[in-house]
Coordinates of C-alpha atoms and ligand atoms in Angstrom, one line a residue:
M170 CA -19.8 5.3 18.0
T171 CA -18.6 4.8 21.5
Q172 CA -15.9 7.0 21.7
L173 CA -11.8 6.0 23.1
N174 CA -9.4 8.7 25.2
A175 CA -5.6 9.0 23.8
S176 CA -4.3 6.1 25.4
E177 CA -6.8 3.7 24.8
I178 CA -6.4 4.3 21.5
V179 CA -2.4 3.8 21.8
V180 CA -2.7 0.8 23.5
L181 CA -6.0 -0.7 21.2
T182 CA -3.9 0.5 18.3
S183 CA -0.8 -1.2 19.8
I184 CA -2.7 -4.4 20.2
Q185 CA -4.3 -4.3 16.9
Q186 CA -0.9 -4.0 14.8
S187 CA 1.4 -6.9 17.6
G188 CA -0.5 -10.0 16.1
G189 CA -0.9 -11.2 19.7
I190 CA 0.3 -9.3 22.5
S191 CA 0.7 -9.6 26.5
R192 CA -0.2 -6.8 28.9
K193 CA 3.8 -6.4 30.1
A194 CA 5.3 -6.1 26.5
L195 CA 1.8 -3.5 25.8
A196 CA 3.3 -1.8 28.5
E197 CA 7.2 -1.6 27.7
K198 CA 5.9 -0.7 24.1
T199 CA 3.5 2.5 24.8
G200 CA 5.5 3.2 28.0
L201 CA 2.5 3.4 30.3
S202 CA 2.2 1.4 33.9
Q203 CA 1.4 -1.7 33.8
A204 CA -1.9 -0.5 36.2
S205 CA -3.2 1.6 33.5
I206 CA -2.2 -0.8 31.2
T207 CA -4.7 -3.7 32.7
K208 CA -7.6 -0.9 33.3
I209 CA -7.9 0.2 29.8
T210 CA -7.7 -3.6 28.7
H211 CA -10.4 -4.2 31.2
R212 CA -12.4 -1.8 28.9
L213 CA -11.1 -2.6 25.9
G214 CA -12.8 -6.2 26.5
R215 CA -15.7 -5.0 28.0
D216 CA -16.6 -3.2 24.5
D217 CA -16.0 -6.2 22.3
Y218 CA -12.7 -4.1 20.9
I219 CA -10.4 -6.8 21.9
R220 CA -10.3 -10.7 22.9
E221 CA -7.9 -12.5 24.9
G222 CA -5.9 -15.5 23.5
E223 CA -3.7 -18.1 24.2
R224 CA -1.4 -18.2 27.5
V225 CA 2.2 -18.1 27.1
G226 CA 5.1 -18.7 29.2
T227 CA 8.1 -16.2 29.6
G228 CA 10.6 -17.8 31.0
M229 CA 11.0 -17.7 34.6
G230 CA 7.7 -15.9 35.4
R231 CA 3.9 -16.6 35.4
K232 CA 2.4 -17.6 32.0
E233 CA 1.1 -14.1 30.1
V234 CA -1.8 -13.8 28.8
L235 CA -2.3 -12.7 24.6
L236 CA -4.7 -10.3 23.8
Y237 CA -5.6 -9.8 20.1
P238 CA -7.9 -7.4 18.7
N239 CA -11.7 -8.6 18.0
P240 CA -12.3 -9.3 14.2
G241 CA -15.6 -8.9 14.2
K242 CA -15.9 -5.3 15.8
F243 CA -15.7 -3.6 12.7
K244 CA -15.2 -3.9 9.1
F245 CA -13.2 -1.6 6.6
L246 CA -13.9 -1.5 2.5
G247 CA -10.2 -0.7 0.2
V248 CA -10.2 0.5 -2.3
D249 CA -7.1 0.7 -5.1
I250 CA -7.5 2.6 -7.7
G251 CA -4.5 1.8 -9.9
G252 CA -4.2 3.2 -13.6
H253 CA -4.8 0.0 -15.4
R254 CA -7.1 -2.0 -12.9
L255 CA -9.7 -1.3 -9.8
R256 CA -9.6 -3.6 -7.1
I257 CA -12.0 -3.5 -4.0
A258 CA -12.1 -6.4 -1.2
L259 CA -14.2 -6.4 2.5
A260 CA -12.3 -6.6 5.5
D261 CA -12.1 -7.4 8.9
Y262 CA -9.9 -5.3 12.1
R263 CA -7.5 -7.7 11.3
Y264 CA -7.0 -6.9 8.0
E265 CA -7.6 -10.2 6.7
L266 CA -9.7 -10.0 3.5
I267 CA -13.1 -11.6 3.3
R268 CA -13.3 -11.1 -0.4
V269 CA -11.9 -9.0 -3.0
E270 CA -13.0 -8.1 -6.7
Q271 CA -11.1 -6.1 -9.1
Y272 CA -12.3 -4.8 -13.2
L273 CA -10.1 -2.8 -15.7
M274 CA -10.0 0.6 -15.1
E275 CA -11.2 1.1 -19.1
E276 CA -14.2 0.0 -17.6
L277 CA -15.1 3.1 -15.7
E278 CA -13.3 5.3 -18.5
R279 CA -16.3 3.8 -20.9
K280 CA -19.0 5.5 -18.2
D281 CA -19.8 9.5 -17.8
D282 CA -20.5 9.8 -14.3
V283 CA -17.1 7.7 -13.2
L284 CA -18.0 8.5 -9.5
R285 CA -21.6 6.6 -9.9
E286 CA -20.2 4.0 -11.3
L287 CA -17.2 2.8 -8.6
A288 CA -20.1 4.0 -6.3
D289 CA -22.4 1.4 -7.8
K290 CA -20.0 -1.2 -8.2
L291 CA -19.2 -1.0 -4.4
R292 CA -22.6 -1.3 -3.8
S293 CA -23.5 -4.2 -5.5
F294 CA -19.6 -5.5 -4.2
L295 CA -21.4 -5.3 -0.5
E296 CA -24.6 -7.0 -1.6
A297 CA -22.2 -9.9 -2.6
C298 CA -20.2 -9.7 0.5
G299 CA -23.9 -9.5 2.9
E300 CA -23.7 -6.4 3.9
T301 CA -25.1 -2.9 4.4
S302 CA -22.6 -0.7 5.7
V303 CA -19.2 -0.9 6.1
D304 CA -17.4 1.1 9.7
A305 CA -14.9 3.5 6.8
I306 CA -13.6 3.0 3.1
G307 CA -10.2 3.8 2.6
V308 CA -8.8 5.3 -1.1
G309 CA -5.6 4.7 -2.6
V310 CA -5.5 6.2 -6.0
T311 CA -2.0 6.1 -8.1
G312 CA -1.8 10.1 -9.4
I313 CA -2.4 13.2 -7.4
V314 CA -4.2 13.6 -4.7
D315 CA -4.9 16.9 -2.9
I316 CA -4.9 15.8 0.9
G317 CA -6.9 18.9 2.1
R318 CA -9.7 19.1 0.2
Q319 CA -9.7 14.8 -0.1
T320 CA -9.9 15.5 -4.3
I321 CA -8.1 13.0 -6.7
L322 CA -6.6 16.3 -8.9
N323 CA -4.9 13.7 -11.5
I324 CA -4.4 10.4 -12.8
P325 CA -1.6 9.9 -15.2
N326 CA -2.7 7.0 -17.4
L327 CA -6.2 8.3 -17.4
D328 CA -8.4 10.9 -18.8
R329 CA -11.5 11.3 -16.5
W330 CA -9.7 11.4 -13.1
N331 CA -9.5 14.9 -13.0
D332 CA -10.2 16.9 -9.6
V333 CA -12.7 14.0 -8.7
N334 CA -14.8 14.8 -5.4
I335 CA -14.6 10.9 -4.2
V336 CA -14.2 11.0 -0.7
G337 CA -17.8 13.6 -0.6
A338 CA -18.9 11.2 -3.4
L339 CA -18.5 8.2 -1.1
S340 CA -18.6 9.3 2.0
D341 CA -22.5 10.5 0.6
R342 CA -23.5 6.8 -0.8
F343 CA -22.6 5.7 1.9
G344 CA -23.1 7.2 5.2
C345 CA -19.5 6.7 6.6
P346 CA -15.8 8.4 7.4
V347 CA -13.6 7.6 3.2
Y348 CA -10.3 8.9 3.9
L349 CA -7.9 9.1 0.6
E350 CA -4.6 8.9 0.2
E351 CA -1.7 8.7 -3.4
S352 CA -1.5 4.6 -3.4
G353 CA 2.6 4.0 -3.1
R354 CA 1.5 6.0 0.4
T355 CA -1.1 3.6 0.8
M356 CA 1.3 0.5 -0.2
A357 CA 4.0 2.1 2.7
F358 CA 1.2 2.1 5.1
A359 CA 0.3 -1.6 5.0
E360 CA 4.5 -2.2 5.3
K361 CA 4.8 -0.3 8.5
L362 CA 1.2 -1.0 10.1
A363 CA 0.4 -4.5 8.4
G364 CA 3.8 -5.9 6.9
K365 CA 7.6 -6.8 7.7
A366 CA 8.4 -2.3 8.3
K367 CA 6.2 -2.4 11.3
D368 CA 9.2 -1.8 13.7
E369 CA 11.4 0.4 10.6
S370 CA 11.6 3.8 10.6
D371 CA 13.0 4.5 7.5
F372 CA 11.9 2.9 4.6
I373 CA 10.9 3.3 0.4
V374 CA 8.2 0.4 -0.5
V375 CA 8.7 0.7 -4.5
H376 CA 6.1 -1.1 -6.9
V377 CA 6.0 -2.1 -9.7
A378 CA 2.7 -2.9 -12.4
Y379 CA 0.9 -0.6 -15.4
G380 CA 2.5 2.0 -13.0
V381 CA 5.5 2.9 -10.7
V382 CA 4.2 4.0 -7.2
A383 CA 6.4 4.8 -4.5
G384 CA 5.9 5.1 -0.3
I385 CA 8.9 6.7 2.0
Y386 CA 8.5 6.6 5.3
T387 CA 11.7 8.8 7.1
S388 CA 12.2 9.3 10.6
G389 CA 8.9 7.2 10.9
R390 CA 6.7 9.5 9.6
P391 CA 5.5 9.3 5.6
L392 CA 7.2 11.9 3.0
R393 CA 4.7 14.0 2.1
G394 CA 5.6 16.8 0.9
A395 CA 4.7 20.4 0.3
G396 CA 2.1 19.6 -2.0
N397 CA 1.4 16.0 -1.3
V398 CA 3.7 14.8 -4.5
G399 CA 7.1 14.2 -2.7
G400 CA 7.6 10.5 -3.4
L401 CA 6.6 10.6 -7.5
L402 CA 9.4 7.9 -8.6
G403 CA 7.5 6.7 -11.1
H404 CA 7.7 10.1 -13.1
I405 CA 11.9 11.8 -11.7
T406 CA 13.3 11.6 -15.5
A407 CA 15.6 8.2 -16.3
D408 CA 16.3 8.7 -19.6
E409 CA 16.3 12.8 -21.0
K410 CA 16.2 11.1 -24.5
G411 CA 13.4 9.2 -23.2
T412 CA 9.4 8.8 -25.3
R413 CA 6.3 11.5 -23.3
C414 CA 4.8 10.4 -20.5
R415 CA 1.0 10.8 -20.0
C416 CA 2.2 12.9 -17.3
G417 CA 3.5 16.0 -19.2
N418 CA 7.7 15.4 -18.5
Y419 CA 9.7 13.1 -21.1
G420 CA 12.1 9.7 -20.2
C421 CA 10.5 9.2 -16.7
L422 CA 10.9 5.7 -15.3
E423 CA 7.3 5.3 -15.3
N424 CA 7.7 5.1 -19.0
I425 CA 11.0 2.2 -19.7
V426 CA 10.5 -0.2 -16.8
T427 CA 6.1 -0.8 -16.2
Y428 CA 4.9 -4.9 -17.8
P429 CA 3.0 -2.7 -21.0
M430 CA 6.9 -1.0 -21.7
L431 CA 8.8 -3.5 -21.4
E432 CA 7.0 -6.2 -23.4
G433 CA 6.5 -3.5 -26.4
E434 CA 9.7 -2.9 -26.0
Y435 CA 10.9 -7.0 -26.1
R436 CA 8.4 -6.4 -29.5
R437 CA 10.7 -3.4 -31.0
R438 CA 13.1 -5.2 -30.9
G439 CA 12.2 -7.9 -32.8
G440 CA 11.1 -10.7 -30.2
G441 CA 8.9 -13.7 -31.0
A442 CA 8.2 -14.9 -28.0
A443 CA 4.2 -14.8 -27.6
S444 CA 4.7 -13.2 -24.4
L445 CA 8.3 -11.6 -22.9
A446 CA 7.5 -14.2 -20.0
E447 CA 7.8 -17.2 -22.0
A448 CA 10.8 -15.1 -23.8
Y449 CA 11.7 -14.9 -20.0
G450 CA 11.5 -18.8 -19.5
I451 CA 13.7 -19.5 -22.8
N452 CA 16.4 -17.4 -21.1
D453 CA 15.9 -15.5 -24.2
K454 CA 19.0 -13.3 -25.0
I455 CA 16.0 -10.1 -26.3
A456 CA 14.3 -10.8 -22.9
L457 CA 17.1 -10.9 -20.5
D458 CA 19.0 -7.1 -22.6
V459 CA 15.3 -5.8 -21.4
L460 CA 14.8 -6.6 -18.5
I461 CA 18.3 -6.1 -17.2
E462 CA 18.1 -2.5 -18.6
A463 CA 15.0 -2.1 -16.2
G464 CA 16.4 -2.9 -13.5
K465 CA 18.7 -1.0 -13.6
A466 CA 16.8 1.9 -14.9
I467 CA 15.0 1.0 -11.8
G468 CA 18.3 0.4 -9.9
I469 CA 20.4 4.3 -10.6
A470 CA 16.4 5.9 -9.4
L471 CA 16.6 4.2 -6.2
S472 CA 20.4 5.1 -5.9
N473 CA 19.8 8.5 -5.9
V474 CA 16.9 8.5 -3.4
V475 CA 19.0 5.5 -0.9
N476 CA 21.4 8.8 -1.2
L477 CA 18.8 11.0 0.0
F478 CA 17.0 9.3 2.3
N479 CA 19.3 6.5 4.0
P480 CA 16.4 3.6 4.3
Q481 CA 17.3 1.4 6.3
T482 CA 15.1 -0.8 4.0
I483 CA 14.2 -1.6 0.1
Y484 CA 11.1 -3.2 -0.2
L485 CA 10.8 -4.4 -4.0
G486 CA 7.0 -5.2 -5.0
G487 CA 4.2 -6.1 -7.6
P488 CA 4.0 -7.8 -10.9
V489 CA 7.4 -7.2 -12.5
F490 CA 9.2 -8.1 -9.8
D491 CA 6.7 -11.7 -9.0
R492 CA 7.5 -12.3 -13.2
F493 CA 11.2 -11.5 -14.0
P494 CA 13.1 -11.5 -10.1
I495 CA 16.2 -10.7 -12.5
V496 CA 15.0 -7.3 -12.2
F497 CA 15.2 -7.8 -8.7
E498 CA 18.3 -9.2 -8.5
E499 CA 19.5 -6.5 -11.4
V500 CA 17.9 -3.6 -9.1
R501 CA 20.8 -5.5 -6.3
R502 CA 23.4 -5.3 -8.0
T503 CA 23.2 -1.8 -9.1
V504 CA 21.7 -0.1 -6.0
L505 CA 25.1 -1.9 -4.3
L506 CA 27.0 -0.5 -6.8
R507 CA 25.8 3.2 -7.0
A508 CA 24.4 4.5 -4.4
N509 CA 26.7 5.5 -1.4
R510 CA 28.8 2.7 0.9
F511 CA 28.3 4.2 4.3
A512 CA 24.4 4.6 3.6
T513 CA 23.8 0.9 1.9
V514 CA 26.3 -1.0 4.3
A515 CA 23.7 -2.2 6.7
M516 CA 20.8 -1.6 4.7
A517 CA 18.5 -5.0 2.8
L518 CA 16.5 -5.2 0.2
D519 CA 13.4 -6.8 0.0
R520 CA 10.2 -7.9 -1.4
T521 CA 7.1 -6.6 -0.3
T522 CA 4.7 -8.2 2.3
F523 CA 2.0 -8.4 0.5
G524 CA 3.0 -8.1 -3.2
D525 CA -0.3 -8.2 -6.3
R526 CA -2.2 -7.0 -3.7
Q527 CA -0.6 -4.2 -1.8
G528 CA -2.8 -1.5 -2.9
L529 CA -5.7 -3.1 -1.5
L530 CA -4.0 -3.3 2.1
G531 CA -2.2 -0.1 2.2
A532 CA -6.2 1.1 1.4
L533 CA -7.3 -0.7 4.2
T534 CA -5.0 -0.3 7.3
L535 CA -5.6 3.2 5.8
A536 CA -9.1 3.6 6.4
G537 CA -8.2 1.1 9.8
T538 CA -6.0 3.2 11.1
S539 CA -7.9 6.7 9.9
F540 CA -10.8 5.5 11.4
V541 CA -9.9 4.4 15.0
A542 CA -7.4 7.8 15.2
S543 CA -11.4 9.1 14.7
L544 CA -12.7 7.3 17.9
E545 CA -10.5 9.4 20.5
T546 CA -13.4 11.5 23.1
Ligands
ZN695 ZN1 5.6 11.0 -16.3

């Protein structure tokens, strides 16, 4: 693989993240001189990393050529390991998804060797794509990750993923670099590198599905904490009298607001519709109560996070927000009511860019950016 110097990587990364950028804008963005940009983009073009696109007018001056990453230069495999679902995607260097598959984690849990089963699934997925190899694999996990040892320490909802050396196993099997990260953080990477948070230095991504995960960017960097556990929003205590969570604690937020918990609560209160979604569709009182309480619980948790981190934007995503817009509205109402008004005055609440596929895009952007950074001489 061709090596690149530090400036070439900065320029290539800026082009990748821009969605089309002129040489002049690149100089402004990177702080490099026009002459350096001309030299670097010439080299990147010659080695096929970037392509020239259309010319665009910039007012009085001459027209500028926009530069794009060459989508075919690299292929990345993204693996999103959730508590409930495994999702796999192949993407090009513009993070366009070429193929996506999903499986239930239960299916892997039944096997003796979960890593071998996962690797077999990835191998047949690649065969179905007509590929024999990829440039890098990114893995996002809804659990605790030891970043130094590149090992999954624990996935709270699953039994067979304790102290699993996934990076070693997959890099042996596929002969390419493998990058591992907790999935709240990968979802924040996706928002920062390919989504709406490109120009933001302080923001939070929250995803609610079968679990609750969050990624926090503070002063332009992802929050990790001393042991890479920072941002574990799903397992903060939301109800001290609540039931025991799979993590060992009681009354975790994740035990109240996830999709199966909401469905279960609706049943416990005597809800009779076929599903919570159906009940919500006909404005069923029990369903609305359950969902408003969930929105309130997420909103209270986030109000505390807002006071601690003072984000520019909170991005909310995942099936709970997709299916029940009332939860989003209740989160917004509660955060604006409870968080400090000086922290919320200029703060926005928005939906995540990739919705249900945020984790997949997260694993792919993790693979892409880590791989390109590794090309440095
Ligand atoms: Zn918990």
